[in-house]
Amino acid sequence: MPAKVLIVDDEKDFLDIMAERLDARDMDVFTATSAEEALKMVLKESYDAVIMDFMMPEMDGFTALKLFKETRPDLPIILLTANVPEEKRIEAIKLGAMDVIEKPADLNLLTQKIEEAKTLKIKREYDE
Amino acid sequence: MGQKPDIITETGLQFFSRISASISHELKNVLAIVNENAGLLDDFTLMADRGNPIDPARLKIMAAAVKRQVGRADEIIKNMNRFAHSIDQTTSTVDLEQMFELFIALTARFAAMQGVRVDLKLPASPLKIATAPYYLMNLLWLCLDFSMSASGDEKRVELVVEETENSVRIRYRRLAGIREALLETFPSDREKILLAVLEAVLTAEPDREEVVLRLSKNIGEV
């Protein structure tokens, strides 16, 4: 089964092209342009991973991360960001982010993380 | 640290670093999009090697997307250059329309991050004043930062520039949350030192839901 991924970014051009590239790698890709929209989506659907820009308008990355984790504690969240100081990266990991990847992102690394997230989810479901 | 920097140096550097960090963030976002377009080209090339022809219409869309990002980066860098040169001379005569356009462009990302809409209203005729442009932008930013925090549920700030007989009046209007904002901490020492340098006066008017900055049209040597 293809990995089901939700990408969240306010940069529409980035969102579209990233979706196209992941789709070409046999992933089931969904998109949202804000954290609020993405939160509504994860309430309705289950995803293997969420890839979210850390710096989006209206809701900062830490607030969004906390809300996602409150809504779906087991949901793997990979943060993408243009710039991230080390202390913020550590804080994001402590808050439950699976990883923080700097933009421009290496797609091979990103797909590897998505596969890891999917494997974790399968393992968790099997354990249950 | 042996010697503590004075408030104006510290405030000025903080402003410069904040704007520089924002610009670097924006440029990285541009690079990310260009990078993904390059990656998609690679994907297409690999597919072509396997016998799948490349669709010229798709390539055209990608070329347009890259051009759009180059134009965006060019604008960001032009603004960065203008901003950097604003400190070349401590005082100079500035066209307020041009300065405000630069100021709004440089601070747009901060407003967007807070979900605040900033509307600029300039006077009908051109307005030039002799001032300290870098310090003025620094003070405008501190006032805008406060105004955004005082914009309440409406999340809107109207920036109105008006010429009076002896001064230029800049009104930060529609501050629905001004009463709840911490007026006792505004203006702080940072704003006060900039007001002194710019020979300006700042008043908060909660009843009118606005903050008003009155600038001298012609400041002396700093």
mmCIF file of C-alpha atoms in Angstrom:
data_model
loop_
_atom_site.group_PDB
_atom_site.id
_atom_site.type_symbol
_atom_site.label_atom_id
_atom_site.label_comp_id
_atom_site.label_asym_id
_atom_site.label_seq_id
_atom_site.Cartn_x
_atom_site.Cartn_y
_atom_site.Cartn_z
ATOM 1 C CA MET A 1 0.000 0.000 0.000
ATOM 2 C CA PRO A 2 1.318 3.476 -0.821
ATOM 3 C CA ALA A 3 2.285 5.790 2.031
ATOM 4 C CA LYS A 4 -0.483 8.275 2.767
ATOM 5 C CA VAL A 5 1.098 11.681 3.259
ATOM 6 C CA LEU A 6 -0.254 15.103 4.144
ATOM 7 C CA ILE A 7 1.925 18.082 3.136
ATOM 8 C CA VAL A 8 1.250 21.434 4.795
ATOM 9 C CA ASP A 9 2.830 24.621 3.443
ATOM 10 C CA ASP A 10 1.563 28.133 2.745
ATOM 11 C CA GLU A 11 3.841 28.362 -0.317
ATOM 12 C CA LYS A 12 1.462 27.052 -2.976
ATOM 13 C CA ASP A 13 4.188 26.611 -5.621
ATOM 14 C CA PHE A 14 6.240 24.529 -3.203
ATOM 15 C CA LEU A 15 3.230 22.510 -2.116
ATOM 16 C CA ASP A 16 2.173 21.638 -5.655
ATOM 17 C CA ILE A 17 5.576 20.558 -6.894
ATOM 18 C CA MET A 18 6.374 18.581 -3.747
ATOM 19 C CA ALA A 19 3.017 16.795 -4.087
ATOM 20 C CA GLU A 20 3.760 15.990 -7.722
ATOM 21 C CA ARG A 21 7.207 14.585 -6.896
ATOM 22 C CA LEU A 22 5.988 12.428 -3.999
ATOM 23 C CA ASP A 23 3.017 11.277 -6.058
ATOM 24 C CA ALA A 24 5.477 10.134 -8.754
ATOM 25 C CA ARG A 25 7.127 8.038 -6.019
ATOM 26 C CA ASP A 26 3.904 6.090 -5.542
ATOM 27 C CA MET A 27 2.685 7.974 -2.515
ATOM 28 C CA ASP A 28 -0.886 8.956 -1.781
ATOM 29 C CA VAL A 29 -0.463 12.716 -1.349
ATOM 30 C CA PHE A 30 -2.829 15.252 0.226
ATOM 31 C CA THR A 31 -2.160 18.962 0.713
ATOM 32 C CA ALA A 32 -3.176 21.830 2.997
ATOM 33 C CA THR A 33 -2.100 25.476 2.937
ATOM 34 C CA SER A 34 -2.478 26.119 6.671
ATOM 35 C CA ALA A 35 -2.087 24.309 9.966
ATOM 36 C CA GLU A 36 -5.785 24.914 10.725
ATOM 37 C CA GLU A 37 -6.847 23.210 7.494
ATOM 38 C CA ALA A 38 -4.438 20.329 8.135
ATOM 39 C CA LEU A 39 -5.768 19.847 11.680
ATOM 40 C CA LYS A 40 -9.281 19.432 10.324
ATOM 41 C CA MET A 41 -7.961 16.881 7.811
ATOM 42 C CA VAL A 42 -6.154 14.742 10.417
ATOM 43 C CA LEU A 43 -9.309 14.698 12.532
ATOM 44 C CA LYS A 44 -11.201 13.089 9.652
ATOM 45 C CA GLU A 45 -8.508 10.894 8.082
ATOM 46 C CA SER A 46 -5.538 8.805 9.103
ATOM 47 C CA TYR A 47 -2.152 9.579 7.525
ATOM 48 C CA ASP A 48 1.166 7.778 7.671
ATOM 49 C CA ALA A 49 3.034 11.062 7.966
ATOM 50 C CA VAL A 50 2.527 14.814 7.973
ATOM 51 C CA ILE A 51 5.182 17.019 6.393
ATOM 52 C CA MET A 52 4.685 20.530 7.678
ATOM 53 C CA ASP A 53 6.410 23.859 7.180
ATOM 54 C CA PHE A 54 7.522 25.140 10.560
ATOM 55 C CA MET A 55 6.957 28.831 9.835
ATOM 56 C CA MET A 56 3.493 29.492 8.492
ATOM 57 C CA PRO A 57 1.234 32.521 8.900
ATOM 58 C CA GLU A 58 -1.121 32.792 11.849
ATOM 59 C CA MET A 59 0.025 29.716 13.764
ATOM 60 C CA ASP A 60 3.654 29.221 14.754
ATOM 61 C CA GLY A 61 5.258 25.815 14.335
ATOM 62 C CA PHE A 62 5.384 24.947 18.036
ATOM 63 C CA THR A 63 1.672 25.712 18.552
ATOM 64 C CA ALA A 64 0.754 23.698 15.475
ATOM 65 C CA LEU A 65 2.942 20.786 16.565
ATOM 66 C CA LYS A 66 1.350 20.730 20.044
ATOM 67 C CA LEU A 67 -2.154 20.776 18.554
ATOM 68 C CA PHE A 68 -1.332 17.956 16.139
ATOM 69 C CA LYS A 69 0.115 15.886 18.960
ATOM 70 C CA GLU A 70 -2.962 16.536 21.146
ATOM 71 C CA THR A 71 -5.212 15.471 18.279
ATOM 72 C CA ARG A 72 -3.187 12.491 17.078
ATOM 73 C CA PRO A 73 -0.384 11.633 19.528
ATOM 74 C CA ASP A 74 1.031 8.853 17.332
ATOM 75 C CA LEU A 75 1.020 10.798 14.087
ATOM 76 C CA PRO A 76 4.588 11.165 12.725
ATOM 77 C CA ILE A 77 5.266 14.814 11.906
ATOM 78 C CA ILE A 78 8.258 15.839 9.836
ATOM 79 C CA LEU A 79 8.946 19.552 9.978
ATOM 80 C CA LEU A 80 10.402 21.443 7.053
ATOM 81 C CA THR A 81 11.901 24.842 7.634
ATOM 82 C CA ALA A 82 13.963 27.425 5.830
ATOM 83 C CA ASN A 83 16.101 28.196 8.877
ATOM 84 C CA VAL A 84 16.118 26.550 12.246
ATOM 85 C CA PRO A 85 18.459 27.236 15.149
ATOM 86 C CA GLU A 86 19.657 24.063 16.908
ATOM 87 C CA GLU A 87 17.796 24.877 20.160
ATOM 88 C CA LYS A 88 14.488 25.136 18.278
ATOM 89 C CA ARG A 89 15.183 21.877 16.470
ATOM 90 C CA ILE A 90 15.762 20.152 19.823
ATOM 91 C CA GLU A 91 12.596 21.710 21.253
ATOM 92 C CA ALA A 92 10.570 20.490 18.257
ATOM 93 C CA ILE A 93 11.897 16.943 18.712
ATOM 94 C CA LYS A 94 11.047 17.117 22.429
ATOM 95 C CA LEU A 95 7.517 18.157 21.508
ATOM 96 C CA GLY A 96 7.197 15.041 19.398
ATOM 97 C CA ALA A 97 8.359 15.954 15.892
ATOM 98 C CA MET A 98 9.827 12.939 14.124
ATOM 99 C CA ASP A 99 12.490 15.087 12.485
ATOM 100 C CA VAL A 100 13.273 18.633 11.371
ATOM 101 C CA ILE A 101 14.581 18.942 7.817
ATOM 102 C CA GLU A 102 16.005 22.135 6.370
ATOM 103 C CA LYS A 103 14.748 23.620 3.097
ATOM 104 C CA PRO A 104 15.760 23.155 0.314
ATOM 105 C CA ALA A 105 15.052 19.574 1.270
ATOM 106 C CA ASP A 106 16.779 16.448 0.004
ATOM 107 C CA LEU A 107 13.867 14.441 -1.404
ATOM 108 C CA ASN A 108 15.679 11.135 -0.872
ATOM 109 C CA LEU A 109 16.008 11.939 2.824
ATOM 110 C CA LEU A 110 12.373 13.009 2.988
ATOM 111 C CA THR A 111 11.075 9.845 1.292
ATOM 112 C CA GLN A 112 13.278 7.777 3.610
ATOM 113 C CA LYS A 113 11.673 9.511 6.621
ATOM 114 C CA ILE A 114 8.191 8.929 5.216
ATOM 115 C CA GLU A 115 8.942 5.214 4.760
ATOM 116 C CA GLU A 116 10.260 5.077 8.352
ATOM 117 C CA ALA A 117 7.049 6.740 9.555
ATOM 118 C CA LYS A 118 4.940 4.249 7.644
ATOM 119 C CA THR A 119 6.899 1.277 9.020
ATOM 120 C CA LEU A 120 6.478 2.645 12.559
ATOM 121 C CA LYS A 121 2.738 2.946 12.040
ATOM 122 C CA ILE A 122 2.437 -0.622 10.714
ATOM 123 C CA LYS A 123 4.510 -1.916 13.645
ATOM 124 C CA ARG A 124 2.342 0.003 16.139
ATOM 125 C CA GLU A 125 -0.856 -1.356 14.608
ATOM 126 C CA TYR A 126 0.580 -4.892 14.633
ATOM 127 C CA ASP A 127 1.587 -4.542 18.321
ATOM 128 C CA GLU A 128 -1.919 -3.419 19.199
ATOM 129 C CA MET B 1 31.547 41.755 27.827
ATOM 130 C CA GLY B 2 33.716 44.750 28.699
ATOM 131 C CA GLN B 3 31.541 47.610 27.552
ATOM 132 C CA LYS B 4 27.778 47.471 27.182
ATOM 133 C CA PRO B 5 26.482 48.848 23.861
ATOM 134 C CA ASP B 6 24.268 51.897 24.179
ATOM 135 C CA ILE B 7 20.523 51.459 23.687
ATOM 136 C CA ILE B 8 20.434 52.981 20.215
ATOM 137 C CA THR B 9 23.239 50.718 18.940
ATOM 138 C CA GLU B 10 21.637 47.655 20.486
ATOM 139 C CA THR B 11 18.152 48.525 19.198
ATOM 140 C CA GLY B 12 19.525 49.313 15.746
ATOM 141 C CA LEU B 13 21.403 46.017 15.556
ATOM 142 C CA GLN B 14 18.391 44.068 16.778
ATOM 143 C CA PHE B 15 16.292 45.662 14.039
ATOM 144 C CA PHE B 16 18.918 44.928 11.385
ATOM 145 C CA SER B 17 19.275 41.306 12.497
ATOM 146 C CA ARG B 18 15.504 40.777 12.616
ATOM 147 C CA ILE B 19 15.029 42.078 9.079
ATOM 148 C CA SER B 20 18.093 40.165 7.817
ATOM 149 C CA ALA B 21 16.828 36.904 9.326
ATOM 150 C CA SER B 22 13.431 37.426 7.713
ATOM 151 C CA ILE B 23 15.043 38.098 4.334
ATOM 152 C CA SER B 24 17.205 34.974 4.609
ATOM 153 C CA HIS B 25 14.090 32.954 5.432
ATOM 154 C CA GLU B 26 12.271 34.287 2.386
ATOM 155 C CA LEU B 27 15.233 33.588 0.121
ATOM 156 C CA LYS B 28 15.483 30.022 1.410
ATOM 157 C CA ASN B 29 11.802 29.539 0.556
ATOM 158 C CA VAL B 30 12.529 30.736 -2.978
ATOM 159 C CA LEU B 31 15.504 28.370 -3.231
ATOM 160 C CA ALA B 32 13.334 25.493 -1.994
ATOM 161 C CA ILE B 33 10.897 26.025 -4.871
ATOM 162 C CA VAL B 34 13.699 26.337 -7.445
ATOM 163 C CA ASN B 35 15.275 23.206 -5.961
ATOM 164 C CA GLU B 36 12.045 21.225 -6.316
ATOM 165 C CA ASN B 37 11.695 22.368 -9.937
ATOM 166 C CA ALA B 38 15.257 21.190 -10.632
ATOM 167 C CA GLY B 39 14.411 17.909 -8.921
ATOM 168 C CA LEU B 40 11.295 17.511 -11.027
ATOM 169 C CA LEU B 41 13.391 18.091 -14.157
ATOM 170 C CA ASP B 42 15.663 15.288 -12.969
ATOM 171 C CA ASP B 43 12.608 13.078 -12.487
ATOM 172 C CA PHE B 44 11.445 13.838 -16.040
ATOM 173 C CA THR B 45 14.906 13.110 -17.449
ATOM 174 C CA LEU B 46 14.966 9.730 -15.717
ATOM 175 C CA MET B 47 11.503 8.981 -17.072
ATOM 176 C CA ALA B 48 12.617 10.032 -20.572
ATOM 177 C CA ASP B 49 15.577 7.626 -20.292
ATOM 178 C CA ARG B 50 13.024 4.897 -19.664
ATOM 179 C CA GLY B 51 11.121 5.848 -22.791
ATOM 180 C CA ASN B 52 8.483 8.221 -21.401
ATOM 181 C CA PRO B 53 8.522 11.411 -23.511
ATOM 182 C CA ILE B 54 8.740 14.768 -21.729
ATOM 183 C CA ASP B 55 5.656 16.922 -22.143
ATOM 184 C CA PRO B 56 6.756 20.372 -23.471
ATOM 185 C CA ALA B 57 3.680 22.019 -21.929
ATOM 186 C CA ARG B 58 4.750 20.750 -18.495
ATOM 187 C CA LEU B 59 8.258 22.118 -19.039
ATOM 188 C CA LYS B 60 6.773 25.493 -19.963
ATOM 189 C CA ILE B 61 4.871 25.592 -16.663
ATOM 190 C CA MET B 62 8.063 24.767 -14.767
ATOM 191 C CA ALA B 63 10.041 27.454 -16.592
ATOM 192 C CA ALA B 64 7.336 30.000 -15.683
ATOM 193 C CA ALA B 65 7.447 28.874 -12.037
ATOM 194 C CA VAL B 66 11.232 29.289 -11.885
ATOM 195 C CA LYS B 67 11.024 32.715 -13.569
ATOM 196 C CA ARG B 68 8.405 33.754 -11.016
ATOM 197 C CA GLN B 69 10.711 32.769 -8.170
ATOM 198 C CA VAL B 70 13.686 34.559 -9.766
ATOM 199 C CA GLY B 71 11.544 37.715 -9.960
ATOM 200 C CA ARG B 72 10.532 37.257 -6.332
ATOM 201 C CA ALA B 73 14.151 36.784 -5.201
ATOM 202 C CA ASP B 74 15.222 39.808 -7.233
ATOM 203 C CA GLU B 75 12.638 41.960 -5.462
ATOM 204 C CA ILE B 76 13.710 40.656 -2.038
ATOM 205 C CA ILE B 77 17.374 41.373 -2.785
ATOM 206 C CA LYS B 78 16.607 44.850 -4.161
ATOM 207 C CA ASN B 79 14.765 45.651 -0.933
ATOM 208 C CA MET B 80 17.608 44.210 1.123
ATOM 209 C CA ASN B 81 20.050 46.432 -0.760
ATOM 210 C CA ARG B 82 17.928 49.541 -0.211
ATOM 211 C CA PHE B 83 17.567 48.651 3.461
ATOM 212 C CA ALA B 84 21.329 48.136 3.886
ATOM 213 C CA HIS B 85 22.063 51.490 2.240
ATOM 214 C CA SER B 86 19.573 53.320 4.459
ATOM 215 C CA ILE B 87 22.293 53.593 7.112
ATOM 216 C CA ASP B 88 24.974 54.942 4.715
ATOM 217 C CA GLN B 89 24.299 58.464 5.878
ATOM 218 C CA THR B 90 22.820 59.054 9.297
ATOM 219 C CA THR B 91 20.629 61.852 7.996
ATOM 220 C CA SER B 92 19.326 62.500 4.521
ATOM 221 C CA THR B 93 16.276 63.741 2.665
ATOM 222 C CA VAL B 94 13.891 60.887 1.995
ATOM 223 C CA ASP B 95 10.796 60.444 -0.116
ATOM 224 C CA LEU B 96 8.293 59.058 2.371
ATOM 225 C CA GLU B 97 6.306 57.166 -0.258
ATOM 226 C CA GLN B 98 9.400 55.211 -1.307
ATOM 227 C CA MET B 99 10.451 54.677 2.279
ATOM 228 C CA PHE B 100 7.054 53.385 3.355
ATOM 229 C CA GLU B 101 6.857 51.043 0.375
ATOM 230 C CA LEU B 102 10.210 49.577 1.422
ATOM 231 C CA PHE B 103 9.135 49.415 5.062
ATOM 232 C CA ILE B 104 5.902 47.574 4.228
ATOM 233 C CA ALA B 105 7.769 45.117 1.976
ATOM 234 C CA LEU B 106 10.379 44.423 4.658
ATOM 235 C CA THR B 107 7.820 43.861 7.396
ATOM 236 C CA ALA B 108 5.134 42.050 5.351
ATOM 237 C CA ARG B 109 6.300 38.639 6.481
ATOM 238 C CA PHE B 110 6.019 39.587 10.174
ATOM 239 C CA ALA B 111 2.467 40.805 9.622
ATOM 240 C CA ALA B 112 1.595 37.635 7.709
ATOM 241 C CA MET B 113 3.027 35.450 10.466
ATOM 242 C CA GLN B 114 0.752 37.187 12.976
ATOM 243 C CA GLY B 115 -2.195 37.083 10.586
ATOM 244 C CA VAL B 116 -2.446 40.881 10.648
ATOM 245 C CA ARG B 117 -3.420 42.900 7.600
ATOM 246 C CA VAL B 118 -1.546 46.201 7.278
ATOM 247 C CA ASP B 119 -3.086 48.881 5.037
ATOM 248 C CA LEU B 120 -0.984 51.874 4.047
ATOM 249 C CA LYS B 121 -2.526 55.239 3.203
ATOM 250 C CA LEU B 122 -0.125 57.830 1.825
ATOM 251 C CA PRO B 123 -0.784 61.526 1.157
ATOM 252 C CA ALA B 124 -1.851 62.416 -2.385
ATOM 253 C CA SER B 125 1.199 64.558 -3.100
ATOM 254 C CA PRO B 126 4.846 63.522 -2.673
ATOM 255 C CA LEU B 127 6.316 64.229 0.723
ATOM 256 C CA LYS B 128 10.015 64.580 1.452
ATOM 257 C CA ILE B 129 11.555 65.097 4.863
ATOM 258 C CA ALA B 130 15.068 65.473 6.229
ATOM 259 C CA THR B 131 15.430 62.683 8.738
ATOM 260 C CA ALA B 132 17.519 59.735 9.880
ATOM 261 C CA PRO B 133 16.033 57.032 7.591
ATOM 262 C CA TYR B 134 17.401 53.968 9.339
ATOM 263 C CA TYR B 135 16.324 55.134 12.784
ATOM 264 C CA LEU B 136 12.965 56.163 11.384
ATOM 265 C CA MET B 137 12.361 52.695 9.942
ATOM 266 C CA ASN B 138 13.462 51.219 13.260
ATOM 267 C CA LEU B 139 10.944 53.380 15.144
ATOM 268 C CA LEU B 140 8.200 52.673 12.589
ATOM 269 C CA TRP B 141 8.839 48.966 13.094
ATOM 270 C CA LEU B 142 8.666 49.157 16.899
ATOM 271 C CA CYS B 143 5.375 51.071 16.622
ATOM 272 C CA LEU B 144 4.025 48.587 14.065
ATOM 273 C CA ASP B 145 5.078 45.653 16.224
ATOM 274 C CA PHE B 146 3.188 47.164 19.157
ATOM 275 C CA SER B 147 0.208 48.038 16.931
ATOM 276 C CA MET B 148 -0.037 44.489 15.601
ATOM 277 C CA SER B 149 -0.158 43.197 19.174
ATOM 278 C CA ALA B 150 -2.859 45.796 19.892
ATOM 279 C CA SER B 151 -4.944 45.082 16.787
ATOM 280 C CA GLY B 152 -7.372 42.880 18.716
ATOM 281 C CA ASP B 153 -9.714 40.429 17.047
ATOM 282 C CA GLU B 154 -9.931 42.556 13.913
ATOM 283 C CA LYS B 155 -6.257 41.785 13.153
ATOM 284 C CA ARG B 156 -5.898 44.870 11.056
ATOM 285 C CA VAL B 157 -3.676 47.953 11.282
ATOM 286 C CA GLU B 158 -4.213 51.022 9.162
ATOM 287 C CA LEU B 159 -1.071 53.066 8.693
ATOM 288 C CA VAL B 160 -1.983 56.615 7.682
ATOM 289 C CA VAL B 161 0.671 59.158 6.689
ATOM 290 C CA GLU B 162 -0.469 62.800 6.782
ATOM 291 C CA GLU B 163 1.292 66.097 6.321
ATOM 292 C CA THR B 164 0.574 68.870 8.808
ATOM 293 C CA GLU B 165 1.916 72.411 8.800
ATOM 294 C CA ASN B 166 5.030 71.687 10.822
ATOM 295 C CA SER B 167 5.255 67.947 10.947
ATOM 296 C CA VAL B 168 4.392 64.609 9.439
ATOM 297 C CA ARG B 169 1.794 62.625 11.341
ATOM 298 C CA ILE B 170 1.802 58.842 11.167
ATOM 299 C CA ARG B 171 -1.268 57.211 12.614
ATOM 300 C CA TYR B 172 -1.462 53.525 13.477
ATOM 301 C CA ARG B 173 -5.228 53.121 13.416
ATOM 302 C CA ARG B 174 -7.914 50.511 14.119
ATOM 303 C CA LEU B 175 -6.132 49.184 17.215
ATOM 304 C CA ALA B 176 -9.189 47.473 18.672
ATOM 305 C CA GLY B 177 -7.120 45.802 21.389
ATOM 306 C CA ILE B 178 -5.141 48.858 22.463
ATOM 307 C CA ARG B 179 -6.707 48.920 25.943
ATOM 308 C CA GLU B 180 -5.683 45.334 26.567
ATOM 309 C CA ALA B 181 -2.186 45.906 25.178
ATOM 310 C CA LEU B 182 0.439 46.747 27.722
ATOM 311 C CA LEU B 183 0.498 50.497 27.359
ATOM 312 C CA GLU B 184 2.648 50.913 30.458
ATOM 313 C CA THR B 185 5.525 49.226 28.628
ATOM 314 C CA PHE B 186 5.092 51.299 25.474
ATOM 315 C CA PRO B 187 6.970 53.400 24.641
ATOM 316 C CA SER B 188 9.955 51.721 26.283
ATOM 317 C CA ASP B 189 13.501 53.095 26.458
ATOM 318 C CA ARG B 190 14.112 51.847 22.910
ATOM 319 C CA GLU B 191 11.309 53.919 21.416
ATOM 320 C CA LYS B 192 12.173 56.904 23.634
ATOM 321 C CA ILE B 193 15.782 57.102 22.446
ATOM 322 C CA LEU B 194 14.683 56.870 18.806
ATOM 323 C CA LEU B 195 12.047 59.546 19.393
ATOM 324 C CA ALA B 196 14.749 61.832 20.774
ATOM 325 C CA VAL B 197 17.049 61.220 17.789
ATOM 326 C CA LEU B 198 14.218 61.816 15.327
ATOM 327 C CA GLU B 199 12.813 64.827 17.194
ATOM 328 C CA ALA B 200 9.508 63.007 17.215
ATOM 329 C CA VAL B 201 6.578 62.659 19.605
ATOM 330 C CA LEU B 202 4.572 59.501 20.218
ATOM 331 C CA THR B 203 1.140 59.418 21.795
ATOM 332 C CA ALA B 204 -1.186 56.516 22.466
ATOM 333 C CA GLU B 205 -4.854 57.442 22.160
ATOM 334 C CA PRO B 206 -6.951 54.516 23.424
ATOM 335 C CA ASP B 207 -10.276 56.347 22.917
ATOM 336 C CA ARG B 208 -9.498 56.739 19.226
ATOM 337 C CA GLU B 209 -7.911 53.269 19.123
ATOM 338 C CA GLU B 210 -4.717 54.620 17.650
ATOM 339 C CA VAL B 211 -1.084 55.435 18.205
ATOM 340 C CA VAL B 212 0.160 58.670 16.668
ATOM 341 C CA LEU B 213 3.720 59.475 15.733
ATOM 342 C CA ARG B 214 4.566 63.095 14.935
ATOM 343 C CA LEU B 215 7.806 63.578 13.040
ATOM 344 C CA SER B 216 9.868 66.654 12.447
ATOM 345 C CA LYS B 217 10.158 67.544 8.776
ATOM 346 C CA ASN B 218 13.713 68.621 9.193
ATOM 347 C CA ILE B 219 15.864 67.189 11.937
ATOM 348 C CA GLY B 220 19.232 68.614 12.874
ATOM 349 C CA GLU B 221 22.526 66.747 12.721
ATOM 350 C CA VAL B 222 22.520 63.559 14.801
#
